[in-house]
mmCIF file of C-alpha atoms in Angstrom:
data_model
loop_
_atom_site.group_PDB
_atom_site.id
_atom_site.type_symbol
_atom_site.label_atom_id
_atom_site.label_comp_id
_atom_site.label_asym_id
_atom_site.label_seq_id
_atom_site.Cartn_x
_atom_site.Cartn_y
_atom_site.Cartn_z
ATOM 1 C CA MET A 691 -9.827 -2.966 8.366
ATOM 2 C CA MET A 692 -11.620 -1.766 5.266
ATOM 3 C CA SER A 693 -9.717 -0.632 2.192
ATOM 4 C CA LYS A 694 -10.442 3.105 2.457
ATOM 5 C CA THR A 695 -8.943 3.062 5.955
ATOM 6 C CA HIS A 696 -5.875 1.211 4.685
ATOM 7 C CA ILE A 697 -5.390 3.760 1.889
ATOM 8 C CA THR A 698 -5.759 6.844 4.073
ATOM 9 C CA MET A 699 -3.445 5.404 6.730
ATOM 10 C CA GLY A 700 -0.915 4.327 4.076
ATOM 11 C CA ILE A 701 -0.864 7.786 2.506
ATOM 12 C CA GLY A 702 -0.902 9.670 5.816
ATOM 13 C CA THR A 703 1.870 7.672 7.457
ATOM 14 C CA SER A 704 4.009 7.715 4.286
ATOM 15 C CA LEU A 705 3.807 11.490 3.944
ATOM 16 C CA LEU A 706 4.409 12.098 7.658
ATOM 17 C CA LEU A 707 7.303 9.680 8.064
ATOM 18 C CA LEU A 708 9.022 10.454 4.757
ATOM 19 C CA HIS A 709 8.213 14.173 4.636
ATOM 20 C CA PRO A 710 9.256 14.478 0.957
ATOM 21 C CA HIS A 711 10.678 17.810 -0.242
ATOM 22 C CA THR A 712 10.564 17.408 -4.038
ATOM 23 C CA ALA A 713 7.771 16.834 -6.539
ATOM 24 C CA THR A 714 9.251 13.450 -7.451
ATOM 25 C CA GLY A 715 9.535 12.562 -3.755
ATOM 26 C CA ILE A 716 5.914 13.537 -3.108
ATOM 27 C CA SER A 717 4.694 11.465 -6.066
ATOM 28 C CA ALA A 718 6.855 8.515 -5.006
ATOM 29 C CA ALA A 719 5.542 8.666 -1.410
ATOM 30 C CA LEU A 720 1.915 8.879 -2.585
ATOM 31 C CA ILE A 721 2.266 6.066 -5.127
ATOM 32 C CA GLY A 722 4.334 3.815 -2.865
ATOM 33 C CA GLY A 723 2.158 4.422 0.216
ATOM 34 C CA THR A 724 -1.089 3.861 -1.686
ATOM 35 C CA PHE A 725 0.061 0.719 -3.476
ATOM 36 C CA GLY A 726 1.628 -0.741 -0.329
ATOM 37 C CA ALA A 727 -1.558 -0.084 1.639
ATOM 38 C CA ILE A 728 -3.796 -1.905 -0.841
ATOM 39 C CA ILE A 729 -1.721 -4.807 -2.243
ATOM 40 C CA PRO A 730 -2.155 -7.225 0.716
ATOM 41 C CA ASP A 731 -5.896 -7.368 -0.022
ATOM 42 C CA ILE A 732 -5.218 -8.879 -3.462
ATOM 43 C CA ASP A 733 -6.504 -12.072 -1.781
ATOM 44 C CA CYS A 734 -10.079 -10.791 -1.198
ATOM 45 C CA LYS A 735 -12.636 -13.131 -2.757
ATOM 46 C CA SER A 736 -15.891 -13.071 -0.760
ATOM 47 C CA THR A 737 -18.650 -10.838 -2.149
ATOM 48 C CA LYS A 738 -18.787 -8.240 0.634
ATOM 49 C CA VAL A 739 -15.031 -8.086 1.152
ATOM 50 C CA SER A 740 -14.242 -8.134 -2.567
ATOM 51 C CA ARG A 741 -16.701 -5.263 -3.200
ATOM 52 C CA ASP A 742 -14.883 -3.181 -0.597
ATOM 53 C CA ALA A 743 -11.528 -4.259 -2.085
ATOM 54 C CA LEU A 744 -12.763 -3.242 -5.568
ATOM 55 C CA TYR A 745 -13.691 0.230 -4.294
ATOM 56 C CA GLY A 746 -10.299 0.394 -2.611
ATOM 57 C CA ARG A 747 -8.531 -0.564 -5.838
ATOM 58 C CA LEU A 748 -10.468 2.103 -7.747
ATOM 59 C CA ILE A 749 -9.556 4.744 -5.156
ATOM 60 C CA ALA A 750 -5.924 3.575 -5.120
ATOM 61 C CA GLY A 751 -5.801 3.626 -8.938
ATOM 62 C CA THR A 752 -7.181 7.161 -8.957
ATOM 63 C CA VAL A 753 -4.638 8.368 -6.364
ATOM 64 C CA ILE A 754 -1.766 6.721 -8.260
ATOM 65 C CA ALA A 755 -2.912 8.066 -11.649
ATOM 66 C CA ALA A 756 -3.358 11.573 -10.205
ATOM 67 C CA SER A 757 0.124 11.375 -8.632
ATOM 68 C CA VAL A 758 1.677 10.313 -11.941
ATOM 69 C CA ILE A 759 -0.165 13.065 -13.873
ATOM 70 C CA TRP A 760 0.770 15.682 -11.273
ATOM 71 C CA GLY A 761 4.352 14.413 -11.363
ATOM 72 C CA GLN A 762 4.415 14.911 -15.132
ATOM 73 C CA THR A 763 3.614 18.602 -14.736
ATOM 74 C CA GLN A 764 6.696 19.189 -12.589
ATOM 75 C CA PRO A 765 10.074 20.350 -13.976
ATOM 76 C CA VAL A 766 11.521 16.853 -13.370
ATOM 77 C CA SER A 767 8.760 14.432 -14.331
ATOM 78 C CA LEU A 768 8.364 11.193 -12.437
ATOM 79 C CA LEU A 769 8.188 8.920 -15.494
ATOM 80 C CA LYS A 770 11.188 10.587 -17.118
ATOM 81 C CA ASN A 771 13.111 10.190 -13.875
ATOM 82 C CA ILE A 772 12.208 6.479 -13.681
ATOM 83 C CA LEU A 773 13.284 5.819 -17.259
ATOM 84 C CA GLN A 774 16.508 7.833 -16.970
ATOM 85 C CA THR A 775 17.682 6.408 -13.665
ATOM 86 C CA HIS A 776 16.681 2.797 -14.096
ATOM 87 C CA VAL A 777 17.461 0.075 -16.611
ATOM 88 C CA SER A 778 14.312 -0.959 -18.497
ATOM 89 C CA ASN A 779 15.089 -4.704 -18.153
ATOM 90 C CA THR A 780 15.152 -4.287 -14.380
ATOM 91 C CA ILE A 781 11.779 -2.511 -14.465
ATOM 92 C CA LEU A 782 10.335 -5.304 -16.623
ATOM 93 C CA MET A 783 11.631 -7.976 -14.236
ATOM 94 C CA GLY A 784 10.137 -6.066 -11.291
ATOM 95 C CA PHE A 785 6.719 -5.922 -12.984
ATOM 96 C CA LEU A 786 6.936 -9.600 -13.934
ATOM 97 C CA PHE A 787 7.870 -10.657 -10.402
ATOM 98 C CA MET A 788 5.131 -8.437 -8.920
ATOM 99 C CA SER A 789 2.593 -10.025 -11.296
ATOM 100 C CA VAL A 790 3.597 -13.535 -10.190
ATOM 101 C CA LEU A 791 3.391 -12.517 -6.522
ATOM 102 C CA SER A 792 -0.015 -10.910 -7.089
ATOM 103 C CA VAL A 793 -1.367 -14.108 -8.676
ATOM 104 C CA ALA A 794 0.070 -16.185 -5.804
ATOM 105 C CA GLY A 795 -1.508 -13.758 -3.314
ATOM 106 C CA ARG A 796 -4.827 -13.863 -5.150
ATOM 107 C CA ILE A 797 -5.113 -17.649 -5.032
ATOM 108 C CA SER A 798 -4.001 -17.918 -1.393
ATOM 109 C CA GLY A 799 -6.459 -17.790 1.481
ATOM 110 C CA HIS A 800 -7.507 -14.449 2.920
ATOM 111 C CA ARG A 801 -4.980 -13.026 5.391
ATOM 112 C CA SER A 802 -2.398 -15.677 4.619
ATOM 113 C CA PHE A 803 0.406 -15.303 2.026
ATOM 114 C CA SER A 804 -0.430 -11.748 0.939
ATOM 115 C CA HIS A 805 -0.589 -10.645 4.585
ATOM 116 C CA SER A 806 2.758 -12.158 5.542
ATOM 117 C CA PHE A 807 6.242 -10.793 6.085
ATOM 118 C CA LEU A 808 7.363 -13.124 3.270
ATOM 119 C CA PHE A 809 5.005 -11.379 0.815
ATOM 120 C CA PHE A 810 6.138 -8.007 2.177
ATOM 121 C CA VAL A 811 9.827 -8.799 1.575
ATOM 122 C CA LEU A 812 9.258 -10.267 -1.908
ATOM 123 C CA THR A 813 7.004 -7.437 -3.095
ATOM 124 C CA SER A 814 9.425 -4.882 -1.645
ATOM 125 C CA GLY A 815 12.142 -6.435 -3.803
ATOM 126 C CA SER A 816 9.889 -6.096 -6.852
ATOM 127 C CA ILE A 817 9.131 -2.468 -6.057
ATOM 128 C CA TYR A 818 12.845 -1.762 -5.679
ATOM 129 C CA GLN A 819 13.435 -3.199 -9.154
ATOM 130 C CA ILE A 820 10.649 -1.080 -10.642
ATOM 131 C CA TYR A 821 11.766 2.191 -9.013
ATOM 132 C CA PRO A 822 13.748 2.396 -5.734
ATOM 133 C CA ALA A 823 12.157 5.732 -4.748
ATOM 134 C CA PHE A 824 8.768 3.959 -4.388
ATOM 135 C CA LEU A 825 10.199 1.551 -1.800
ATOM 136 C CA PRO A 826 10.034 3.638 1.433
ATOM 137 C CA GLY A 827 6.382 4.617 0.867
ATOM 138 C CA PHE A 828 5.508 1.076 -0.194
ATOM 139 C CA CYS A 829 7.068 -0.394 2.955
ATOM 140 C CA ILE A 830 5.266 2.080 5.207
ATOM 141 C CA GLY A 831 1.917 1.519 3.461
ATOM 142 C CA CYS A 832 2.220 -2.269 3.488
ATOM 143 C CA LEU A 833 3.330 -2.466 7.118
ATOM 144 C CA SER A 834 0.507 -0.112 8.154
ATOM 145 C CA HIS A 835 -1.938 -2.514 6.437
ATOM 146 C CA LEU A 836 -0.556 -5.518 8.333
ATOM 147 C CA LEU A 837 -0.579 -3.640 11.646
ATOM 148 C CA LEU A 838 -4.170 -2.450 11.174
ATOM 149 C CA ASP A 839 -5.353 -5.952 10.269
ATOM 150 C CA CYS A 840 -3.733 -7.349 13.424
ATOM 151 C CA LEU A 841 -5.992 -5.062 15.493
ATOM 152 C CA ASN A 842 -9.155 -6.958 14.644
ATOM 153 C CA LYS A 843 -10.592 -10.350 15.533
ATOM 154 C CA LYS A 844 -9.546 -12.352 12.465
ATOM 155 C CA PRO A 845 -6.006 -13.774 12.629
ATOM 156 C CA VAL A 846 -3.345 -12.600 10.173
ATOM 157 C CA ARG A 847 -0.727 -15.175 9.140
ATOM 158 C CA LEU A 848 2.272 -12.849 9.412
ATOM 159 C CA LEU A 849 4.713 -15.780 9.519
ATOM 160 C CA TYR A 850 3.255 -17.658 6.544
ATOM 161 C CA PRO A 851 3.688 -20.576 5.740
ATOM 162 C CA ILE A 852 3.301 -21.184 9.491
ATOM 163 C CA LYS A 853 -0.424 -21.733 10.017
ATOM 164 C CA LYS A 854 -0.758 -19.773 13.269
ATOM 165 C CA GLY A 855 -2.121 -16.268 12.845
ATOM 166 C CA PHE A 856 -1.962 -13.178 15.046
ATOM 167 C CA CYS A 857 -4.712 -10.822 16.142
ATOM 168 C CA LEU A 858 -5.242 -8.480 19.079
ATOM 169 C CA ASN A 859 -9.044 -8.926 19.199
ATOM 170 C CA LEU A 860 -9.611 -5.202 19.644
ATOM 171 C CA CYS A 861 -12.167 -4.479 16.915
ATOM 172 C CA TYR A 862 -14.099 -5.706 13.882
ATOM 173 C CA ALA A 863 -12.980 -4.803 10.356
ATOM 174 C CA ASP A 864 -16.221 -2.951 9.616
ATOM 175 C CA GLY A 865 -16.979 -1.712 13.146
ATOM 176 C CA ALA A 866 -16.752 1.656 14.867
ATOM 177 C CA ALA A 867 -12.961 1.452 15.283
ATOM 178 C CA ASN A 868 -12.621 1.233 11.506
ATOM 179 C CA LYS A 869 -14.562 4.479 11.104
ATOM 180 C CA VAL A 870 -12.390 6.199 13.712
ATOM 181 C CA LEU A 871 -9.198 4.937 12.035
ATOM 182 C CA LEU A 872 -10.526 6.032 8.632
ATOM 183 C CA TRP A 873 -10.901 9.590 9.959
ATOM 184 C CA VAL A 874 -7.508 9.441 11.671
ATOM 185 C CA GLY A 875 -5.963 8.309 8.363
ATOM 186 C CA LEU A 876 -7.788 11.029 6.452
ATOM 187 C CA LEU A 877 -6.629 13.704 8.895
ATOM 188 C CA LEU A 878 -3.059 12.340 8.768
ATOM 189 C CA SER A 879 -3.200 12.468 4.956
ATOM 190 C CA ILE A 880 -4.491 16.053 4.932
ATOM 191 C CA TYR A 881 -1.873 17.053 7.505
ATOM 192 C CA GLY A 882 0.878 15.291 5.516
ATOM 193 C CA VAL A 883 -0.156 17.031 2.280
ATOM 194 C CA ALA A 884 -0.388 20.389 4.107
ATOM 195 C CA LEU A 885 3.143 19.944 5.480
ATOM 196 C CA VAL A 886 4.404 19.257 1.962
ATOM 197 C CA TRP A 887 2.660 22.308 0.456
ATOM 198 C CA LEU A 888 3.706 24.636 3.264
ATOM 199 C CA GLN A 889 7.421 23.794 3.106
#
């Protein structure tokens, strides 16, 4: 699937499944869901795919930055909450470990290490070290990415380092199904945000 679809599905499913009730919870779900939905594509290198991944990273960065800024305007700010409830050495170790995993994902083949359950577990551990409240959204976003990629015709090496990949051969990443899923993800995101605002 293309990155915009991954982001909208990551955000929509995170908000719907977590249904956060606080400003910090909303920010954490948005940040975790967005980052989890985009991080597996750290391995994109080909021109067409990497251009889409770049747009996806820009969109994800904008959503995350907006969530952090919005979170700062709330009575209990997200950054203050992170720094008060978490030891800074643990945060540093989480960022360091995530950086190492991102480099390893970047140099691996497309849809291999960074699209595996191993990568999912290791990055989830890093996210937990950075800020545990990001973890549920991250897990939902990342798993939605893996599930969506399994729908198309290119195998995903979920059990990396085992070479065999999985795919359901239902659609192409940039085909009509992607456009439908993009709109489904967008509608889920709007619905999830509406549920949060109307509570």
